[in-house]
Tab-separated table of C-alpha atoms in Angstrom:
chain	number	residue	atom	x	y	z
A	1	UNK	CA	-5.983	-4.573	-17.007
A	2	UNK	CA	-3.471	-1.328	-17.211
A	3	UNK	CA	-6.728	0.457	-16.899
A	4	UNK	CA	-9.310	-1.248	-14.755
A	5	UNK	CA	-6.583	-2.606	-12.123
A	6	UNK	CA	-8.908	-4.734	-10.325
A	7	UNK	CA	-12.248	-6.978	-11.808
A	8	UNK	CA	-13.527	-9.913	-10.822
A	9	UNK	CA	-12.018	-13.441	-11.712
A	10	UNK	CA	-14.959	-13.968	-13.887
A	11	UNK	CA	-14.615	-10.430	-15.772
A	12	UNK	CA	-10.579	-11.172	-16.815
A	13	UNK	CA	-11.979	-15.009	-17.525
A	14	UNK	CA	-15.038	-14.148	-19.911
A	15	UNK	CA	-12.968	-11.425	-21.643
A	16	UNK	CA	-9.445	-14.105	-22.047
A	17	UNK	CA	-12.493	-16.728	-23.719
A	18	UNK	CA	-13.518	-14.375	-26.032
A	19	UNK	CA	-10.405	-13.775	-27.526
A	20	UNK	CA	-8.972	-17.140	-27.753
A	21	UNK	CA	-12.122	-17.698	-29.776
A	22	UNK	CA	-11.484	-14.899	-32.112
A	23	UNK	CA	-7.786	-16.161	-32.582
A	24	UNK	CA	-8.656	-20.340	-32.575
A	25	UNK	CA	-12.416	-21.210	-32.304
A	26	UNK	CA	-11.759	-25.102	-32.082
A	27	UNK	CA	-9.655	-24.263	-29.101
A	28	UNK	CA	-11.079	-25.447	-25.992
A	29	UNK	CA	-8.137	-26.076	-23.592
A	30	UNK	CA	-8.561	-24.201	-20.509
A	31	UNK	CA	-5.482	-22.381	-20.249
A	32	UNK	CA	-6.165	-19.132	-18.354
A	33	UNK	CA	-4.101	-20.156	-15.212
A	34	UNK	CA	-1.431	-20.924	-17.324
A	35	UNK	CA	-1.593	-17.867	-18.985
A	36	UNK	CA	-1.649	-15.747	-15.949
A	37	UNK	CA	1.170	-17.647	-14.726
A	38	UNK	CA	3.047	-17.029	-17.457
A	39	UNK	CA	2.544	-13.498	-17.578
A	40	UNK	CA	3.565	-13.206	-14.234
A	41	UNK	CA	6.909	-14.969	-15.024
A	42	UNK	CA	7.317	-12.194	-17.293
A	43	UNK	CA	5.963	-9.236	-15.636
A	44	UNK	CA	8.862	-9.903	-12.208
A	45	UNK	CA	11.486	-8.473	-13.392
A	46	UNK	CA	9.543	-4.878	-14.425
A	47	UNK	CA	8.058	-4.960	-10.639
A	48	UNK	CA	4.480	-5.968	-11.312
A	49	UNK	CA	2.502	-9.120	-10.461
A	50	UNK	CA	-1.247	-10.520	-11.365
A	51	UNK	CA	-2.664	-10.799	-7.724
A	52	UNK	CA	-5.656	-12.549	-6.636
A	53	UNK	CA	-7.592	-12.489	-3.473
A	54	UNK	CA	-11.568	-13.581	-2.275
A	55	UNK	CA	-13.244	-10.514	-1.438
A	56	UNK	CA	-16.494	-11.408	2.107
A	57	UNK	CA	-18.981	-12.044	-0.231
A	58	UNK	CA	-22.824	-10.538	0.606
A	59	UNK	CA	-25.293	-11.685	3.376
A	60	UNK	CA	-24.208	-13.427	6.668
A	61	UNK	CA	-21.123	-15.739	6.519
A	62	UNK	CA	-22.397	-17.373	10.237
A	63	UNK	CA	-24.490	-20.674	9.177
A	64	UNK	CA	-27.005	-19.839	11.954
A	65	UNK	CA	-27.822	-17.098	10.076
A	66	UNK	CA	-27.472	-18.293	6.637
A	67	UNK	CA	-30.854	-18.039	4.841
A	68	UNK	CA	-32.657	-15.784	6.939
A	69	UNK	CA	-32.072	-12.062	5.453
A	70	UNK	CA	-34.088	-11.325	3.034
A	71	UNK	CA	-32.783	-9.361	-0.004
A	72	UNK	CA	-33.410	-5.490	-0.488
A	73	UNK	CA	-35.650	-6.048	-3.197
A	74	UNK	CA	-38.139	-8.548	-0.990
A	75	UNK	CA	-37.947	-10.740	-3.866
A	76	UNK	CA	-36.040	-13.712	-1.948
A	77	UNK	CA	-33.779	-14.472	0.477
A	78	UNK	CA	-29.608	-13.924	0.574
A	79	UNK	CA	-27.931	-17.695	0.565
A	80	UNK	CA	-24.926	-17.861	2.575
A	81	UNK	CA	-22.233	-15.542	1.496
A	82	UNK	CA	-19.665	-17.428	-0.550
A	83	UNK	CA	-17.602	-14.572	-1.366
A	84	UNK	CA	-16.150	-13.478	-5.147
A	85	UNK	CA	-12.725	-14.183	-6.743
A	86	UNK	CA	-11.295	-11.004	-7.872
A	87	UNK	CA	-7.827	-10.358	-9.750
A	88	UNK	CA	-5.823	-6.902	-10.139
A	89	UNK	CA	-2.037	-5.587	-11.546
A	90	UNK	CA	-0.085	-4.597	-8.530
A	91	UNK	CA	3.270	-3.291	-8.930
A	92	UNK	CA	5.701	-5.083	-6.177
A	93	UNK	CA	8.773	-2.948	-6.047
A	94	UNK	CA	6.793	0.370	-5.359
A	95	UNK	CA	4.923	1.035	-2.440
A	96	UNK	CA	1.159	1.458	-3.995
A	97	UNK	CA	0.681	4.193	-1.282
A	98	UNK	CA	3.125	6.526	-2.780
A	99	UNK	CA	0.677	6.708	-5.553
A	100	UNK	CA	-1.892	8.258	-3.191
A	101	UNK	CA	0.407	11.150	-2.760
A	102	UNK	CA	-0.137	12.162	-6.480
A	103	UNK	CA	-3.989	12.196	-5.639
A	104	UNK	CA	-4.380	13.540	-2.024
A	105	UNK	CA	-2.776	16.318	-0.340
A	106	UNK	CA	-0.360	15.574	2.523
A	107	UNK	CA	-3.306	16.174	4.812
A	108	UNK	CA	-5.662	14.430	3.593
A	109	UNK	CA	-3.064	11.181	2.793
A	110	UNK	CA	-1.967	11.461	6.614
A	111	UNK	CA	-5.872	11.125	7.406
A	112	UNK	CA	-6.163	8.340	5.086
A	113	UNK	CA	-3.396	6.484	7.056
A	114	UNK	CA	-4.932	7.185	10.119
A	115	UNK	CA	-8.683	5.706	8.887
A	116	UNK	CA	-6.432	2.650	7.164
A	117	UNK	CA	-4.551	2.339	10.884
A	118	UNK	CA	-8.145	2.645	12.417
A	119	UNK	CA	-10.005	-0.660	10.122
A	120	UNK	CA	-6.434	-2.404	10.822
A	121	UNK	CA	-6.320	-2.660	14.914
A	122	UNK	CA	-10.366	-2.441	14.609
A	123	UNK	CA	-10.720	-4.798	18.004
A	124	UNK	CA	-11.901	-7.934	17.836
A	125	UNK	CA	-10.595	-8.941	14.005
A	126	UNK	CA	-13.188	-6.932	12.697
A	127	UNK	CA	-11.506	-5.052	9.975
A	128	UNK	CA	-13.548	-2.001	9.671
A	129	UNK	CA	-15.042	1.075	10.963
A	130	UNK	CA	-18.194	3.382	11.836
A	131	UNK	CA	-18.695	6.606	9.941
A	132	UNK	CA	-18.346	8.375	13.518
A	133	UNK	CA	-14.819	6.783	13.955
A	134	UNK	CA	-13.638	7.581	10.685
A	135	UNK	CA	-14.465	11.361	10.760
A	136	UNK	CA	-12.748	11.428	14.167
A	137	UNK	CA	-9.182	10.620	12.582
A	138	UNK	CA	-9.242	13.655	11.449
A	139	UNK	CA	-8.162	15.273	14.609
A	140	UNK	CA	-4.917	16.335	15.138
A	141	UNK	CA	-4.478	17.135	11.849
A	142	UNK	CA	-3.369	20.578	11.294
A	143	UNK	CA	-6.027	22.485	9.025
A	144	UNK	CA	-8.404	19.221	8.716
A	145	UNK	CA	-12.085	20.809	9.310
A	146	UNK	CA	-14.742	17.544	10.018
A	147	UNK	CA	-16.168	18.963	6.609
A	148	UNK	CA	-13.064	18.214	5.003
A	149	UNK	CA	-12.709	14.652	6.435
A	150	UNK	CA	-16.541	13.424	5.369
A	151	UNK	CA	-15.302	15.154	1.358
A	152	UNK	CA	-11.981	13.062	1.376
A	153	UNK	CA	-13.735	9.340	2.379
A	154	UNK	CA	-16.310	10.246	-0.751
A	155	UNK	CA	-13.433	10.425	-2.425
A	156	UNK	CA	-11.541	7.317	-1.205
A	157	UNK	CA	-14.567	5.604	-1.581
A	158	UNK	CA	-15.205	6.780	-5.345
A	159	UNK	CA	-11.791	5.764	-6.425
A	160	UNK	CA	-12.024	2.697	-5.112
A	161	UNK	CA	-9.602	2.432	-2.113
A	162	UNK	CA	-12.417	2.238	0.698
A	163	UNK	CA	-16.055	0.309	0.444
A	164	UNK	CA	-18.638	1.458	2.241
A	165	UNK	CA	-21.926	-0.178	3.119
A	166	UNK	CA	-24.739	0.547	5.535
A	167	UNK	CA	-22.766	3.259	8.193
A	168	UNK	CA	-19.564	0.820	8.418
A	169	UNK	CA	-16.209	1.776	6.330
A	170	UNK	CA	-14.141	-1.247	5.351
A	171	UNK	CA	-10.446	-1.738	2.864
A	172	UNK	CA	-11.730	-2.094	-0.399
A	173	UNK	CA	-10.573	-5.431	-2.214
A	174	UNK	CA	-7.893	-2.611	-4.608
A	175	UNK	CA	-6.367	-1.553	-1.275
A	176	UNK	CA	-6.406	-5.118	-0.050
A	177	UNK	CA	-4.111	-5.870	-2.898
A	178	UNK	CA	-2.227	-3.006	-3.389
A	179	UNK	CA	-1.532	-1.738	-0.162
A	180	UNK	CA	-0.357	-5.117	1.511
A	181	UNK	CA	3.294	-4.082	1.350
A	182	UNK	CA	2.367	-0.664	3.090
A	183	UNK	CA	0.337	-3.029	6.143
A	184	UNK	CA	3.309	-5.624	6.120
A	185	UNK	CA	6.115	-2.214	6.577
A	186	UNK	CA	3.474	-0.708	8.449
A	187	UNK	CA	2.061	-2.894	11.417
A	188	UNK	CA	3.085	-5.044	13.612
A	189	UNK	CA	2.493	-9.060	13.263
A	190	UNK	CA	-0.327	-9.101	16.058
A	191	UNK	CA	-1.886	-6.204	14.134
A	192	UNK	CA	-2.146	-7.548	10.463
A	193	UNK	CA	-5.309	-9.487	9.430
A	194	UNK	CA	-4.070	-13.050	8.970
A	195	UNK	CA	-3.376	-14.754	5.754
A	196	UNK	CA	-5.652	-17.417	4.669
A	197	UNK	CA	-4.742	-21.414	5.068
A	198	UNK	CA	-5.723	-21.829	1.412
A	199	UNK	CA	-5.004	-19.148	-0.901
A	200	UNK	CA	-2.577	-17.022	1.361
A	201	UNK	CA	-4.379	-13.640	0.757
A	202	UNK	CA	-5.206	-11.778	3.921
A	203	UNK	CA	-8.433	-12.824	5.079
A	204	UNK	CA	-10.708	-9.283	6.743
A	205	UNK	CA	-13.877	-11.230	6.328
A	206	UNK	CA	-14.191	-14.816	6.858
A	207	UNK	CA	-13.412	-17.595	10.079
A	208	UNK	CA	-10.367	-17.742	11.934
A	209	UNK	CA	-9.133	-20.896	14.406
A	210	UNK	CA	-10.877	-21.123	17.626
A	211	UNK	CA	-7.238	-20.734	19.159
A	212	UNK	CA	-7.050	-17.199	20.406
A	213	UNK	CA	-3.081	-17.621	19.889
A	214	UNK	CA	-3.357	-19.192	16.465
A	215	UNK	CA	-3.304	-16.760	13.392
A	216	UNK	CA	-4.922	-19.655	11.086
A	217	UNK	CA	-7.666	-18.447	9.267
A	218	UNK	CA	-9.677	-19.065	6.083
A	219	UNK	CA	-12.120	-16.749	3.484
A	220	UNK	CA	-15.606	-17.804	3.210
A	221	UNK	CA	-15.408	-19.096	-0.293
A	222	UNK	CA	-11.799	-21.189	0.379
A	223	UNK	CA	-13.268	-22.642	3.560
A	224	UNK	CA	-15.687	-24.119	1.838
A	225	UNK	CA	-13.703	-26.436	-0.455
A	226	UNK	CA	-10.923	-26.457	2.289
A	227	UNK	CA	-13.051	-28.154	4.624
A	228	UNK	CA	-13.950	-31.183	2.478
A	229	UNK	CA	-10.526	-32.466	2.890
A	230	UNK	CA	-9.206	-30.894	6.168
A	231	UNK	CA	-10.804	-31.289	9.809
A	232	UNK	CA	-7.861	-29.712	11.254
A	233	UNK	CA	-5.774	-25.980	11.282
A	234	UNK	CA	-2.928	-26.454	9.512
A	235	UNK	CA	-0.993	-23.673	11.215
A	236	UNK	CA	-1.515	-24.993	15.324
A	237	UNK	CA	-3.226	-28.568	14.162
A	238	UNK	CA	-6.157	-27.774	16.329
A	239	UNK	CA	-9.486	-28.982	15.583
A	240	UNK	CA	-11.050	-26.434	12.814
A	241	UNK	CA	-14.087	-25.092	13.800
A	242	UNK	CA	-15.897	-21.654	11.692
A	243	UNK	CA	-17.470	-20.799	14.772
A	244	UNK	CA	-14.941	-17.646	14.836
A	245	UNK	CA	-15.913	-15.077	12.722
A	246	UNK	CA	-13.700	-12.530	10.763
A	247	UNK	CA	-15.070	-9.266	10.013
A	248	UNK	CA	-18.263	-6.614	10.421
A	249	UNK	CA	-19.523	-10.409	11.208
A	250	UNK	CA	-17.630	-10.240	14.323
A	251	UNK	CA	-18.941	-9.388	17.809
A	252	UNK	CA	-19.314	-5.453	18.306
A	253	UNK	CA	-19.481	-5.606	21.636
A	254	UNK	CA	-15.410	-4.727	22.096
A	255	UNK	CA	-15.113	-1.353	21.527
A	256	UNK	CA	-11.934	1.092	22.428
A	257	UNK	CA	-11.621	1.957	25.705
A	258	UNK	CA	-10.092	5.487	26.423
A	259	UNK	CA	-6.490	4.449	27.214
A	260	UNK	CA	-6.795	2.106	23.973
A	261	UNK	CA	-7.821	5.155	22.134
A	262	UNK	CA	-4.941	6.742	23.210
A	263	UNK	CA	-2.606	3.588	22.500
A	264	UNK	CA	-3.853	3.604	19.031
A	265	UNK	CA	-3.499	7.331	18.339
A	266	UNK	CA	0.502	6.822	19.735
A	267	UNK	CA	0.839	4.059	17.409
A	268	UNK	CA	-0.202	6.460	14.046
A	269	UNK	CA	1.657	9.342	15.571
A	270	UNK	CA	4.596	6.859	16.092
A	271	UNK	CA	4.300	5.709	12.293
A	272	UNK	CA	4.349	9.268	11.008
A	273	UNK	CA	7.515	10.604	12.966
A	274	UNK	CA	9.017	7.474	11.855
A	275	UNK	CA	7.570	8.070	8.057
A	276	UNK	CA	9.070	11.879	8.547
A	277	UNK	CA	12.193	10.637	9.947
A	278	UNK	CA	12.824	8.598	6.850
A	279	UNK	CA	11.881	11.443	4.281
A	280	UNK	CA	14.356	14.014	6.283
A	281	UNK	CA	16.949	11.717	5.979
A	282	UNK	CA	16.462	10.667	2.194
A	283	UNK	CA	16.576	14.468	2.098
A	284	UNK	CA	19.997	14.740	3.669
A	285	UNK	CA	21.204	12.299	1.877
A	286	UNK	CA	20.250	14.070	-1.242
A	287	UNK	CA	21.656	17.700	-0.072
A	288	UNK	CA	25.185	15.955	1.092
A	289	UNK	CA	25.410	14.136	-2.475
A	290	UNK	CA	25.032	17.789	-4.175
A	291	UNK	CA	27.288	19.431	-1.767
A	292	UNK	CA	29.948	16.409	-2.460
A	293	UNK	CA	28.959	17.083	-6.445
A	294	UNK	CA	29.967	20.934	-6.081
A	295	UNK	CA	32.906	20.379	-4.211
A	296	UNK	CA	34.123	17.771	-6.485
A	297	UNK	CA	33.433	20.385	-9.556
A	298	UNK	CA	35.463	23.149	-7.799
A	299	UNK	CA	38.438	20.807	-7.882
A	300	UNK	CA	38.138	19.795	-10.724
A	301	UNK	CA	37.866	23.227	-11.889
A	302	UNK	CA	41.122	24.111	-10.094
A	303	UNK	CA	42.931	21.237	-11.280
A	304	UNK	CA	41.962	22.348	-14.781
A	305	UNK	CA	43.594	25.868	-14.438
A	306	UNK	CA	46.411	24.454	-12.698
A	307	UNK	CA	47.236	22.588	-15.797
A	308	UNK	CA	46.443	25.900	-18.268
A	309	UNK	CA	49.568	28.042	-16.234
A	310	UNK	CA	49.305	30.899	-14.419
A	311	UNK	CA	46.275	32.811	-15.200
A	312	UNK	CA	45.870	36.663	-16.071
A	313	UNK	CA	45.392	39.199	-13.711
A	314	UNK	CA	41.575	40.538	-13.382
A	315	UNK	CA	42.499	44.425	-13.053
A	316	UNK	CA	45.319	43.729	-16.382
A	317	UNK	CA	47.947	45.064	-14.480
A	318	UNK	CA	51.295	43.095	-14.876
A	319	UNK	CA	52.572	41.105	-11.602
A	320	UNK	CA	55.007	43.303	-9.516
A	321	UNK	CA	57.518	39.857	-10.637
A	322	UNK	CA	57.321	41.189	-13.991
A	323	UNK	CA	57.912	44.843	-13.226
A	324	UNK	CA	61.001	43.814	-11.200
A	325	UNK	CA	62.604	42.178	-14.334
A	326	UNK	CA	62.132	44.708	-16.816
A	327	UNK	CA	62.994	47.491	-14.161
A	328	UNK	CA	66.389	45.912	-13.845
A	329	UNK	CA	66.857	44.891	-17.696
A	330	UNK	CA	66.395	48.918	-17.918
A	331	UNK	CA	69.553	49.727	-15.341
A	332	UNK	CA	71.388	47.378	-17.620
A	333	UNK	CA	70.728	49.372	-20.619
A	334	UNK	CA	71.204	52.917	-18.938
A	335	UNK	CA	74.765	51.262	-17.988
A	336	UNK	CA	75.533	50.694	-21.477
């Protein structure tokens, strides 16, 4: 898991099996939630937890639709998407994003947060992005060429923080789980994707309450054992209905006005003056502490001679106090 991070449910389940049947073949107890719990009890106090989230799933999640794409092969037809359990190592007292700056330049990791701020307050819940929007955060960047901008989502997408699927740019389900401190420090309540009724992961493809107020909202996969025992939202107790999608699923037909544009570009520009604000004062901080650490060596260091006497003279010449003394011990003798 150090390694791979993130795998599907199934992956970390097939590969637990196998080796409680190497240790105990007669074994048959299922035990892998309990096991994952446990580890998790002992992986809090080092900062890291096993995290699990439902990733959208392939083919339409709207039941209208269900059953009438056929699959890129032309072999059949997709079923209704029913979305995959996946499970990853995320640390918790770290904010994953710093990581990113061991991988990206400043540049590109300030366009990264601007593409990431983009799929966020994407209008109308839908959680992602065109290829044409993404290349545009690259402006007002300082020494960001378009070039450089298409090279650096390749790259996002290759290591796994950004999915990418016919044209449209979506949070892959590693940044899902590692970056949801960064989105909860980040953005604002009305801004975050909402956390699911069921398994309290955020939900960026799925159903949300009919309630334009109500944040309730529920993956594809946990709605569908949710709803055999609930009729209602449990967060406004309004009558449930998946009629609202979540999503690339979601109508396209808001898109950002000019002045929202510009409201959106204020809000990253915002975030990064705030972000720089924070690292010149940590900064500061750090340049008072070692001007406090000098000064407190100096006096230390005075203290210390103090204590030692009176110290030679540099040029070896003897103090005019001294001269004085043997100067008059030499009338003395001339008296004599």
């Amino acid at each position: 898991m150090l390694l791979r991070r993130v795998a599907p449910y199934k992956t970390w389940d097939t590969i637990f099996k196998k080796c409680r049947t190497l240790v105990d073949p007669r074994d048959r107890e299922p035990v892998f939630e309990t096991l994952i719990r446990d580890i998790n009890h002992r992986l809090e106090p080092l900062g890291f937890r096993i995290a699990q989230t439902v990733d959208g799933g392939i083919g339409p999640i709207d039941e209208s639709q269900q059953d009438q794409v056929s699959d890129e092969s032309g072999g059949g037809i997709y079923p209704r998407s029913q979305g995959e359990r996946w499970m990853g190592l995320i640390n918790t007292k770290v904010d994953n994003s710093a990581k990113l700056a061991t991988e990206l330049t400043p540049a590109e990791l300030n366009f990264f947060r601007r593409v990431i701020s983009r799929i966020i307050r994407a209008p109308n819940h839908r959680y992602c992005i065109s290829l044409h929007e993404a290349i545009r955060s690259h402006t007002k960047i300082q020494g960001m060429k378009k070039g450089d901008a298409q090279n650096v989502l390749d790259v996002l997408v290759k290591k796994g923080w950004l999915s990418y699927v016919a044209g449209i740019y979506t949070l892959s389900i590693r940044a899902q789980l590692e970056l949801d401190p960064y989105f909860e420090k980040t953005f604002d309540l009305e801004d975050l994707p909402p956390q699911c009724l069921k398994c309290k992961n955020i939900v960026m493809r799925g159903y949300k309450c009919p309630k334009d107020e109500c944040r309730g909202a529920l993956h594809v996969q946990c709605e569908a054992v949710w709803k055999r025992t609930q009729s209602k939202c449990s967060e406004c107790k309004g009558k449930w209905s998946n009629e609202t999608l979540i999503g690339q699923d979601a109508p396209d037909g808001l898109v950002l006005d000019t002045e929202e544009e510009s409201e959106v570009e204020a809000k990253e520009e915002e975030e990064e003056e705030e972000e720089g604000t924070q690292q010149t004062q940590t900064q500061t901080q750090a340049s008072k502490g070692k001007r406090r650490s000098t000064a407190s060596s100096q006096k230390s260091q005075k203290k210390s001679r103090n204590r030692e006497g009176p110290s030679q003279p540099r040029n070896g010449r003897t103090p005019a106090s001294r001269r004085s003394s043997r100067y008059d011990k030499l009338l003395v003798l001339m008296k004599i």
